[in-house]
PDB file of N, CA and C in Angstrom:
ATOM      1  N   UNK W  18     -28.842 -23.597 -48.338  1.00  0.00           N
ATOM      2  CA  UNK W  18     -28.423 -23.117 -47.035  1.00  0.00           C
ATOM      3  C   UNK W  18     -27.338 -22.052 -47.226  1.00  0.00           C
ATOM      4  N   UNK W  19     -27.245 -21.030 -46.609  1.00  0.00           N
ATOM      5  CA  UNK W  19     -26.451 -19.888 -46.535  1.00  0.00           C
ATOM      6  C   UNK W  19     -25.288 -20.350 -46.127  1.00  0.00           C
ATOM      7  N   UNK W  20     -24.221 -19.763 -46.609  1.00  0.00           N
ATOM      8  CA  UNK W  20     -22.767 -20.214 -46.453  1.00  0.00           C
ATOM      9  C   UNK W  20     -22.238 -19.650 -45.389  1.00  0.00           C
ATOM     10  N   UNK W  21     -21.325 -20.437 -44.545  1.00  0.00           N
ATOM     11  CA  UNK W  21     -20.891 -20.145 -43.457  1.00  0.00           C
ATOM     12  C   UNK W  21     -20.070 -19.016 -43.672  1.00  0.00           C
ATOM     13  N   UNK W  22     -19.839 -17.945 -42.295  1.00  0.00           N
ATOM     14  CA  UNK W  22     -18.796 -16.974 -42.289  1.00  0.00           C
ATOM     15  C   UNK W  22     -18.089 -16.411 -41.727  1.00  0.00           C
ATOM     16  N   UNK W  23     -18.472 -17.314 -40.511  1.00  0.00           N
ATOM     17  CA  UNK W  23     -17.596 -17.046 -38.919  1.00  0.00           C
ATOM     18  C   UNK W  23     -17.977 -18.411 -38.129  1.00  0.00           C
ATOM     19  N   UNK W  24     -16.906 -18.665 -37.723  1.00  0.00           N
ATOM     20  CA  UNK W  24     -16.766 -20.194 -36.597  1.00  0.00           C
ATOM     21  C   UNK W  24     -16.761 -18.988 -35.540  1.00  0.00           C
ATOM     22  N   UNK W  25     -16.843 -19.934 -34.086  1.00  0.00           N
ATOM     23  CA  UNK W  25     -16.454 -19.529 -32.948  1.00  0.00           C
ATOM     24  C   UNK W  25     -16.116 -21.194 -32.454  1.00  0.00           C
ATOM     25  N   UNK W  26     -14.868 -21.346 -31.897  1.00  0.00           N
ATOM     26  CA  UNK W  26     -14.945 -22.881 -31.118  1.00  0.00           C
ATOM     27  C   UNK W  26     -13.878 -22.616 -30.192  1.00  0.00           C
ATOM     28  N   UNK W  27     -14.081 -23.822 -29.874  1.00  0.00           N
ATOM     29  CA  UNK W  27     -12.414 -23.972 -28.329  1.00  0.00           C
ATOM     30  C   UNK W  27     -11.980 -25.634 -28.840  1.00  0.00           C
ATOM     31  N   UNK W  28     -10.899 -25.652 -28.053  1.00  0.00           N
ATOM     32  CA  UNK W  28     -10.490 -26.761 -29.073  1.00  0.00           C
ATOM     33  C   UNK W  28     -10.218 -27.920 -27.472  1.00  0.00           C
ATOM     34  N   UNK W  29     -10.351 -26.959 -26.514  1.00  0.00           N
ATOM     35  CA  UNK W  29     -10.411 -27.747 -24.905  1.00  0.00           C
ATOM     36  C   UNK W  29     -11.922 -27.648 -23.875  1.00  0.00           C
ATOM     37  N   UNK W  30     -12.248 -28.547 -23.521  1.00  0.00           N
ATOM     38  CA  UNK W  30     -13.630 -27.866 -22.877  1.00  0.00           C
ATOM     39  C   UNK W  30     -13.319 -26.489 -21.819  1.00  0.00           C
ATOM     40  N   UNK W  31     -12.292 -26.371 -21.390  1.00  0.00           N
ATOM     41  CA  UNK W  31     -12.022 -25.590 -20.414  1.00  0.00           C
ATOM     42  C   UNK W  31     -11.309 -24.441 -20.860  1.00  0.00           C
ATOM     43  N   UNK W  32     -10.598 -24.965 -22.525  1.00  0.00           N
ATOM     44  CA  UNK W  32     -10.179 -23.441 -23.265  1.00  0.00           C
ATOM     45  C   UNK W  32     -10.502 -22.767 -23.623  1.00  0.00           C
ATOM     46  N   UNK W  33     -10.027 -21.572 -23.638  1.00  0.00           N
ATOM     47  CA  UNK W  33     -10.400 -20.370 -24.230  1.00  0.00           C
ATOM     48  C   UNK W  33     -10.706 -20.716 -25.747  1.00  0.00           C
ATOM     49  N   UNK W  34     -12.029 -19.568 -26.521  1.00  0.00           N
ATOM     50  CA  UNK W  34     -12.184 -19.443 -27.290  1.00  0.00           C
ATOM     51  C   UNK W  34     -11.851 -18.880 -28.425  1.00  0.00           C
ATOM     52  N   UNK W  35     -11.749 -19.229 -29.956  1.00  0.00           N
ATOM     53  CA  UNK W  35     -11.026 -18.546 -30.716  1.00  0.00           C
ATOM     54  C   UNK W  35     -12.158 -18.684 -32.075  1.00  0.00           C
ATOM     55  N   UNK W  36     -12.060 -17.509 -33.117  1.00  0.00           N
ATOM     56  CA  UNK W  36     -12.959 -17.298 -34.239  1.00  0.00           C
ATOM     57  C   UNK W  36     -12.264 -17.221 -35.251  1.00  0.00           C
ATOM     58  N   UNK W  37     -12.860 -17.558 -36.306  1.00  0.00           N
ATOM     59  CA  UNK W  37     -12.164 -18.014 -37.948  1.00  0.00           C
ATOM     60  C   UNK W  37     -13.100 -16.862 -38.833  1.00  0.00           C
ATOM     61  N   UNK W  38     -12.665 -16.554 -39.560  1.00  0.00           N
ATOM     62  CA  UNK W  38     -13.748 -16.110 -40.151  1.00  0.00           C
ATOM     63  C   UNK W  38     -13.903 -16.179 -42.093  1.00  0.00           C
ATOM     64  N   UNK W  39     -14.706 -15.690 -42.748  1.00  0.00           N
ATOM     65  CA  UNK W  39     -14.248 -16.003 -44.300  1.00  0.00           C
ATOM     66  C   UNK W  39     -14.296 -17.291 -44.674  1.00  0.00           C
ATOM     67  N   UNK W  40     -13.295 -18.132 -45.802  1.00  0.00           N
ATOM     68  CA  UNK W  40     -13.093 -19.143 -46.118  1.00  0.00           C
ATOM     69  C   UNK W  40     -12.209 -20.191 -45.316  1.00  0.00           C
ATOM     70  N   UNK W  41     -11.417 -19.579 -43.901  1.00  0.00           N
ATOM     71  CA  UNK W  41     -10.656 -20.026 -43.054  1.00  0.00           C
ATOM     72  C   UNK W  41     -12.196 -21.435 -42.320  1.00  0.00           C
ATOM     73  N   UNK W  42     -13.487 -20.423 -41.955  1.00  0.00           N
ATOM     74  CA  UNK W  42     -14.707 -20.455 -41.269  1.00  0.00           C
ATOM     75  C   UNK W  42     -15.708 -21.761 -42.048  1.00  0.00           C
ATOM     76  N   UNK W  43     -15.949 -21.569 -43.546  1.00  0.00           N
ATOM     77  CA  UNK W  43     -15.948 -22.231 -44.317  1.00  0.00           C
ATOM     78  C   UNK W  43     -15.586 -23.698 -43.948  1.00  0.00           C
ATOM     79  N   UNK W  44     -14.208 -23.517 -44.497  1.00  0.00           N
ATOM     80  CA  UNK W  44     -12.711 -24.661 -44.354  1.00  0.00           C
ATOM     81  C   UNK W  44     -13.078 -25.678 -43.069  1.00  0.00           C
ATOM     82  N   UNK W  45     -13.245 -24.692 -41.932  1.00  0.00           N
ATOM     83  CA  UNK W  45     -13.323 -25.323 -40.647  1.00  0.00           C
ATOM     84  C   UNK W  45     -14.886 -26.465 -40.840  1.00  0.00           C
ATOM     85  N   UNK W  46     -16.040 -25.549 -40.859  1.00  0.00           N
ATOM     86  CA  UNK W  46     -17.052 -26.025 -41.103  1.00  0.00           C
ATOM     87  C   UNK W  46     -17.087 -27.228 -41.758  1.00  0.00           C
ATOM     88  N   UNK W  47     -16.596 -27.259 -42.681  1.00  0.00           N
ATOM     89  CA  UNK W  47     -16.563 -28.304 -43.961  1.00  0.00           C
ATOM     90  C   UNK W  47     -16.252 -29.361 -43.352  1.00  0.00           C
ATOM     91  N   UNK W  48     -14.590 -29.823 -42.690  1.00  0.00           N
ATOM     92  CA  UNK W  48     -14.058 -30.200 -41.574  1.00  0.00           C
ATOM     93  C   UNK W  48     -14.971 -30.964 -40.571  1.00  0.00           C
ATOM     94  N   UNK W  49     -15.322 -30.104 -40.101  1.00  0.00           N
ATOM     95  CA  UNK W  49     -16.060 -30.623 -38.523  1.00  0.00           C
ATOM     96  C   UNK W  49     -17.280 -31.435 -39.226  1.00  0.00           C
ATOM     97  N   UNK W  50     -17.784 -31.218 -40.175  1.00  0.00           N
ATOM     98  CA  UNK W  50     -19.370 -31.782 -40.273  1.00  0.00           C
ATOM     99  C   UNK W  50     -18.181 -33.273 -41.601  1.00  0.00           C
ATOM    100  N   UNK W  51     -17.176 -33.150 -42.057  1.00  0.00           N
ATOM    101  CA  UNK W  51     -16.777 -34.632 -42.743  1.00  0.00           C
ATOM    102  C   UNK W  51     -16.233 -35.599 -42.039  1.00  0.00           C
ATOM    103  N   UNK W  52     -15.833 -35.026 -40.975  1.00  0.00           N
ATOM    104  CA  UNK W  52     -15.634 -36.394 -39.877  1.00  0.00           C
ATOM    105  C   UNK W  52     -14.244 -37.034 -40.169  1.00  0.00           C
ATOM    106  N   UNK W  53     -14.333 -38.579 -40.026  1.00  0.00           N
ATOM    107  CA  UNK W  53     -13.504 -39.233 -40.740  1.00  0.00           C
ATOM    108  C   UNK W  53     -13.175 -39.227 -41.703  1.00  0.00           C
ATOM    109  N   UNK W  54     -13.840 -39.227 -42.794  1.00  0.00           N
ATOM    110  CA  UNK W  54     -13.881 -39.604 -44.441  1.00  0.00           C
ATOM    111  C   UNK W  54     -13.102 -37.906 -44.876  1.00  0.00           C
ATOM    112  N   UNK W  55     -13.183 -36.650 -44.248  1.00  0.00           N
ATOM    113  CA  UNK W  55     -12.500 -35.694 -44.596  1.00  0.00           C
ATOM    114  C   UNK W  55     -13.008 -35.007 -45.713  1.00  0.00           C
ATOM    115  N   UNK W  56     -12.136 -34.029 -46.241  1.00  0.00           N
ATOM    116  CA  UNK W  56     -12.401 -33.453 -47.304  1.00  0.00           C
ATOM    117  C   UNK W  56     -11.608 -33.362 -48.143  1.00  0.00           C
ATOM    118  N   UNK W  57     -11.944 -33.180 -50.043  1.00  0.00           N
ATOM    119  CA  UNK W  57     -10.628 -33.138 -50.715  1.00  0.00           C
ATOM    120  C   UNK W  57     -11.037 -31.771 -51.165  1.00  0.00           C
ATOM    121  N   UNK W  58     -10.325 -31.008 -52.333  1.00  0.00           N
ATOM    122  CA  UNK W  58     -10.789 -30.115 -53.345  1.00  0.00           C
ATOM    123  C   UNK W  58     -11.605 -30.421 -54.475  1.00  0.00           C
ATOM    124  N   UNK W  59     -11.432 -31.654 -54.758  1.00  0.00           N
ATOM    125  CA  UNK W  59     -12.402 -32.466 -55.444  1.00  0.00           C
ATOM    126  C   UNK W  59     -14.123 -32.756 -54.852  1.00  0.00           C
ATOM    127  N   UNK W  60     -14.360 -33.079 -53.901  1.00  0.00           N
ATOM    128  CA  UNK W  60     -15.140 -32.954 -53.174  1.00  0.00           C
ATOM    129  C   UNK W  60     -16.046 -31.741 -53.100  1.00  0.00           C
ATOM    130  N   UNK W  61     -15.593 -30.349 -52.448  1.00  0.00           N
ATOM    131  CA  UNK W  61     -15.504 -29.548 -52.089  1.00  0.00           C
ATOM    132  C   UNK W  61     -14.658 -28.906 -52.908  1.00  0.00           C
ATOM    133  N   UNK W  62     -15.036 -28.156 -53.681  1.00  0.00           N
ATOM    134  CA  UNK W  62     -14.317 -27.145 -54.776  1.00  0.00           C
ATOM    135  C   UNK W  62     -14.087 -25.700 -53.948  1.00  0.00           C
ATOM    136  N   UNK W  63     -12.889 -25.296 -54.181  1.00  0.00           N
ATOM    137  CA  UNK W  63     -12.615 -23.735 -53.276  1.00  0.00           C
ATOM    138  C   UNK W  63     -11.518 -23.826 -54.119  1.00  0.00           C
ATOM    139  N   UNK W  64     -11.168 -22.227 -54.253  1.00  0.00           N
ATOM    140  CA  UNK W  64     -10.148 -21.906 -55.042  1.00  0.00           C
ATOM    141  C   UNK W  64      -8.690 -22.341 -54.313  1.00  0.00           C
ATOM    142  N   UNK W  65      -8.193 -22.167 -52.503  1.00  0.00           N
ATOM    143  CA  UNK W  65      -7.036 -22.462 -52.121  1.00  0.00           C
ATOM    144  C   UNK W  65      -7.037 -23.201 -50.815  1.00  0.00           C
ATOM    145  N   UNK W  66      -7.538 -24.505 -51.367  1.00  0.00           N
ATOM    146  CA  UNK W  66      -7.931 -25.541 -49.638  1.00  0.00           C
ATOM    147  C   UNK W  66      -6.013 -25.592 -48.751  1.00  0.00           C
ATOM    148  N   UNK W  67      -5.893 -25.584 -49.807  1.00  0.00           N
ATOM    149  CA  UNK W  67      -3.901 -25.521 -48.767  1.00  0.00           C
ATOM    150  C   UNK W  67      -3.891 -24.398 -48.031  1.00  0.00           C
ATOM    151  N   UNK W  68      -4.181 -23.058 -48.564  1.00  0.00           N
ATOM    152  CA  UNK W  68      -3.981 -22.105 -47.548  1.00  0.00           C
ATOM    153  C   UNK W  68      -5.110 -22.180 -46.486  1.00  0.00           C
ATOM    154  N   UNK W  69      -5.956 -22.480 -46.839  1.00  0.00           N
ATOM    155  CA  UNK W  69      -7.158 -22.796 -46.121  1.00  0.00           C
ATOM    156  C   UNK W  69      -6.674 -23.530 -44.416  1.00  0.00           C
ATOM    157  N   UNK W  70      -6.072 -24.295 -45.244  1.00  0.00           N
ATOM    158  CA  UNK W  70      -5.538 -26.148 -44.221  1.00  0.00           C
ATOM    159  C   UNK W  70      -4.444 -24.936 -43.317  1.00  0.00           C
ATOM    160  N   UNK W  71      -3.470 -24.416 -44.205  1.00  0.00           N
ATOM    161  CA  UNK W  71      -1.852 -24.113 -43.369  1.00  0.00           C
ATOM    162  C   UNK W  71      -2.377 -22.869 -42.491  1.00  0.00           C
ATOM    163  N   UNK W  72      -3.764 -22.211 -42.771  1.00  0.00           N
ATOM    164  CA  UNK W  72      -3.740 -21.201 -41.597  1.00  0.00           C
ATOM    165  C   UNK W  72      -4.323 -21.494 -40.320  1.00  0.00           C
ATOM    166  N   UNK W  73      -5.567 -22.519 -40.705  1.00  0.00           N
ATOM    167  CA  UNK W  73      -6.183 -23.508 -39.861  1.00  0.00           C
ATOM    168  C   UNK W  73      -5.224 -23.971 -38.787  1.00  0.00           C
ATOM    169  N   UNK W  74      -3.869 -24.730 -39.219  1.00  0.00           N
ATOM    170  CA  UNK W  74      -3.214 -25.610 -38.438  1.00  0.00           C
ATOM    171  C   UNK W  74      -2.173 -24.245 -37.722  1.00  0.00           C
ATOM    172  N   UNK W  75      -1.628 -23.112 -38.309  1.00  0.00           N
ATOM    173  CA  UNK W  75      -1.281 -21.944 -37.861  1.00  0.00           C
ATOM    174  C   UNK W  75      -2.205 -22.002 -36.526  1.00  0.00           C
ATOM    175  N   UNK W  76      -2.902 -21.827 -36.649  1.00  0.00           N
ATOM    176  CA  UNK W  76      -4.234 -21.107 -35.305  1.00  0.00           C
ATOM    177  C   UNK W  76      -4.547 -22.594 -34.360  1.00  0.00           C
ATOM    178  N   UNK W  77      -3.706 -24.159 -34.678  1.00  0.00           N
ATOM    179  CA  UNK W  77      -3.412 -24.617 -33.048  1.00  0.00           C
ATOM    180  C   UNK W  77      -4.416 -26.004 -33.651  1.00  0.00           C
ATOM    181  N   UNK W  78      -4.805 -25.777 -34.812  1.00  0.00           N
ATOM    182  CA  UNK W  78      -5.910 -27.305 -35.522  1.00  0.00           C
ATOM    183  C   UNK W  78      -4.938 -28.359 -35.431  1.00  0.00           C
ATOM    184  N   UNK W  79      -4.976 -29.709 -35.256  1.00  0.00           N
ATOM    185  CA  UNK W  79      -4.185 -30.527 -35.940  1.00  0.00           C
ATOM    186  C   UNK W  79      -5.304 -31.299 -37.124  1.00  0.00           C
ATOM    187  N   UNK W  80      -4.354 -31.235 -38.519  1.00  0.00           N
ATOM    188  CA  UNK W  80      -5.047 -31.361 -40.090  1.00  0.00           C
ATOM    189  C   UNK W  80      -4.132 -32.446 -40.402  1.00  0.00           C
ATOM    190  N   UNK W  81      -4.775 -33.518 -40.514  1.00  0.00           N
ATOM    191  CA  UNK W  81      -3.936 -34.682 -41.648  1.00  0.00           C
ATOM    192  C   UNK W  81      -4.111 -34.529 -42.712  1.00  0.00           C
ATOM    193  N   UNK W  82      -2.729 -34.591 -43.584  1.00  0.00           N
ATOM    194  CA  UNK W  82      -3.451 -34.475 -44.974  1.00  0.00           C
ATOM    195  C   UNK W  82      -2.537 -36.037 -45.442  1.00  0.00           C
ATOM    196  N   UNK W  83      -3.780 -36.610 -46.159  1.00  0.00           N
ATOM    197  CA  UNK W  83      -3.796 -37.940 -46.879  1.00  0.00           C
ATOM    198  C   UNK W  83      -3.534 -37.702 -48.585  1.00  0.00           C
ATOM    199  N   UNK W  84      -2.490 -38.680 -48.588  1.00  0.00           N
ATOM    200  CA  UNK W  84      -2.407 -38.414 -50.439  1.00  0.00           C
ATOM    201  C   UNK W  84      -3.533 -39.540 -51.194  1.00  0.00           C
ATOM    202  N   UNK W  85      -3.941 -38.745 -52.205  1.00  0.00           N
ATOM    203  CA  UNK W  85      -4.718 -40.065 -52.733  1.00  0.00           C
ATOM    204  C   UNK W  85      -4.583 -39.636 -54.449  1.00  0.00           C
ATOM    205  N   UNK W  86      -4.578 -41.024 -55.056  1.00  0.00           N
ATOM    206  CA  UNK W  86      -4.499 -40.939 -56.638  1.00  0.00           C
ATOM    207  C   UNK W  86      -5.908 -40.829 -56.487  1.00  0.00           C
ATOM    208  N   UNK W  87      -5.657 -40.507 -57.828  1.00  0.00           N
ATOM    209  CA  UNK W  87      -7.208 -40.280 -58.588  1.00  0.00           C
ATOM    210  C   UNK W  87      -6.217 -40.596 -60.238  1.00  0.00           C
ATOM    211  N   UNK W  88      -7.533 -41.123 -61.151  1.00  0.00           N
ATOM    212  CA  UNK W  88      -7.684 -41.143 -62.542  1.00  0.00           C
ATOM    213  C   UNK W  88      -8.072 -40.035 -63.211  1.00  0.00           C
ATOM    214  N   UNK W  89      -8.026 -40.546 -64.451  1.00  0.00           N
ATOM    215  CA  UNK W  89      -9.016 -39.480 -65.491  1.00  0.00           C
ATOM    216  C   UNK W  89      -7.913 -39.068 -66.784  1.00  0.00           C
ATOM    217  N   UNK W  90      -8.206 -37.832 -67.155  1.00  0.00           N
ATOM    218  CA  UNK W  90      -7.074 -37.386 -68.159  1.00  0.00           C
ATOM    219  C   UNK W  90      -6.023 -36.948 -68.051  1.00  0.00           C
ATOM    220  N   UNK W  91      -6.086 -36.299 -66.242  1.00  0.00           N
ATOM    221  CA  UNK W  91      -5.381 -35.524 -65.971  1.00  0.00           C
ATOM    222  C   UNK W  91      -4.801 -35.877 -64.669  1.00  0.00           C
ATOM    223  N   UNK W  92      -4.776 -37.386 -64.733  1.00  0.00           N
ATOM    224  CA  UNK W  92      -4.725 -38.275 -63.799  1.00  0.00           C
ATOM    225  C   UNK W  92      -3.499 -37.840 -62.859  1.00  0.00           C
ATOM    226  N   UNK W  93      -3.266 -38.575 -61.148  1.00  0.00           N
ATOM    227  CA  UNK W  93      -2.661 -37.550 -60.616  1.00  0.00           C
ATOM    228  C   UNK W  93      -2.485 -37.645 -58.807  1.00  0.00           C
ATOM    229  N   UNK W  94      -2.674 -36.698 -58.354  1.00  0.00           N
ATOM    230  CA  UNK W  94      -3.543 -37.377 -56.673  1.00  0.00           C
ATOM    231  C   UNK W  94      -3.224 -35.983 -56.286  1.00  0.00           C
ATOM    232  N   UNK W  95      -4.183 -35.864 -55.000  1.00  0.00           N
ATOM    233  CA  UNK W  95      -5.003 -35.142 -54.456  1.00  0.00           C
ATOM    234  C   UNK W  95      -4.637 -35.318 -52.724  1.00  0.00           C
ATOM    235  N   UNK W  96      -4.792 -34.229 -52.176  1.00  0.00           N
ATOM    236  CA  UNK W  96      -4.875 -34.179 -50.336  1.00  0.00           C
ATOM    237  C   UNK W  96      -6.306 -34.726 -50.447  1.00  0.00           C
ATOM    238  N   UNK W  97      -6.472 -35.400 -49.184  1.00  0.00           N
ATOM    239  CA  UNK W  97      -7.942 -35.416 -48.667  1.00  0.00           C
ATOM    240  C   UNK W  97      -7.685 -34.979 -46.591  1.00  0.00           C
ATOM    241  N   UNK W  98      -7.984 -33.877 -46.326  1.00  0.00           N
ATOM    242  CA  UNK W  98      -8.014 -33.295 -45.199  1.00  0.00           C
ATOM    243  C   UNK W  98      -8.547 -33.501 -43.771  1.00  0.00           C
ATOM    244  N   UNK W  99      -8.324 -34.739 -43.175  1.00  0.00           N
ATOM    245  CA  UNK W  99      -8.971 -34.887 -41.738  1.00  0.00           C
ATOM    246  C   UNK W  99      -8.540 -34.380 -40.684  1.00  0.00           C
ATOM    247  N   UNK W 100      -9.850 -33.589 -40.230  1.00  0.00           N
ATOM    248  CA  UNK W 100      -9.354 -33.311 -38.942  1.00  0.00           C
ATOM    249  C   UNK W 100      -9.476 -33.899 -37.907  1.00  0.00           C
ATOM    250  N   UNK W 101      -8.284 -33.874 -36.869  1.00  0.00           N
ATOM    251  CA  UNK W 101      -7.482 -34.444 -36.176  1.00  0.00           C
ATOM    252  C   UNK W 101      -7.843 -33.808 -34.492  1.00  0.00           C
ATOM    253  N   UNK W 102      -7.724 -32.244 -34.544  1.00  0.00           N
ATOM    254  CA  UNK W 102      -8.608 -32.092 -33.328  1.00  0.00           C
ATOM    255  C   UNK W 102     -10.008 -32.422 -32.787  1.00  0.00           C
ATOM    256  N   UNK W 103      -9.889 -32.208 -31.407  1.00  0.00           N
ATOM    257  CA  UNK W 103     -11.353 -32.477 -31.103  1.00  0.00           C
ATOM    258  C   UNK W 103     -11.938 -31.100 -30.964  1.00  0.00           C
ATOM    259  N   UNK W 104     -12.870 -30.197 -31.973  1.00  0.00           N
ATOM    260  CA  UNK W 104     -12.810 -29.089 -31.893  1.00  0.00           C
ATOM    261  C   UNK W 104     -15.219 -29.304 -31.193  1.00  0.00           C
ATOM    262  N   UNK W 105     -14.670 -28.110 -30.433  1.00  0.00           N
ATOM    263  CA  UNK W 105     -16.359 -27.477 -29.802  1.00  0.00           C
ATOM    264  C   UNK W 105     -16.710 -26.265 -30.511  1.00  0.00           C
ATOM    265  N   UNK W 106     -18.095 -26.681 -31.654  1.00  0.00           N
ATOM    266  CA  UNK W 106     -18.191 -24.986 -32.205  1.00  0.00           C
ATOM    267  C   UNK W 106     -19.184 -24.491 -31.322  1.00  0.00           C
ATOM    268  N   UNK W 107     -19.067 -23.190 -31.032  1.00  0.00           N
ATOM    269  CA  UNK W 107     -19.765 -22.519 -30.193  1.00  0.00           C
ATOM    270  C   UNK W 107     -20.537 -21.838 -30.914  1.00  0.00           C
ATOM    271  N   UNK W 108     -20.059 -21.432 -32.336  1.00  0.00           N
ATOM    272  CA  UNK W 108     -21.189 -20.877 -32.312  1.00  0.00           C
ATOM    273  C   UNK W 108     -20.981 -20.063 -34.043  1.00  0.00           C
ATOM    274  N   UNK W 109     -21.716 -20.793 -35.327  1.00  0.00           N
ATOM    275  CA  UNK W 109     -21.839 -20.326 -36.579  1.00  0.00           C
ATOM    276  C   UNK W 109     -22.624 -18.960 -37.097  1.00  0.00           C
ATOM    277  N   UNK W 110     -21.875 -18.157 -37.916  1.00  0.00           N
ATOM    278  CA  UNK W 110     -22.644 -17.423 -38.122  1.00  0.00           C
ATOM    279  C   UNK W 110     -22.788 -17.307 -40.283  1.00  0.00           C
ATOM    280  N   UNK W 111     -23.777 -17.468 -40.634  1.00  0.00           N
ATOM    281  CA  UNK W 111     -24.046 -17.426 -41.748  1.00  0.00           C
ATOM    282  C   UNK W 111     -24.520 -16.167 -42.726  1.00  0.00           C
ATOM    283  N   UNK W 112     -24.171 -16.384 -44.122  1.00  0.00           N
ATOM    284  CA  UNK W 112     -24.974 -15.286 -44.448  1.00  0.00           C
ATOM    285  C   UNK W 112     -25.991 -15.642 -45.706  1.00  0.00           C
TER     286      UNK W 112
END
């Protein structure tokens, strides 16, 4: 499936609309379709899910970010990212 590259949503049924676009669009996407369970970088590999998250929540999102350990060699912990608004996409555009 072609990767997302523009959101369009409102974050009120009666609010005005606002567009993401790039990896912001992505970010969002990712988001809206993980629900509860969220997203980590682990999960979902992207080079900068923080800036991703801090411009998101800039533009009016509310983003929980959850700490979680993880194992391994390089053992450690990780954000895992739920979103918190109730967001309406209006409308994806892919490429």
């Amino acid at each position: 499936m072609a990767e997302v590259i523009r959101v369009t949503f409102r974050l009120d049924a009666e609010g005005p609309t606002f567009t993401v676009k790039g990896r912001m669009a992505w970010a969002l996407h990712e988001l809206v379709h993980a629900g509860e369970r969220g997203c980590t970088p682990i999960d979902r590999p992207a080079p900068r899910w923080s800036d991703y998250i801090h411009k998101l929540r800039k533009a009016g999102l509310a983003i929980e970010t959850l700490d979680e350990a993880h194992g391994g060699a390089y053992s450690g912990s990780h954000g895992r990212y739920v979103l918190r608004s109730p967001v309406q996409v209006i409308e994806e555009a892919r490429r």
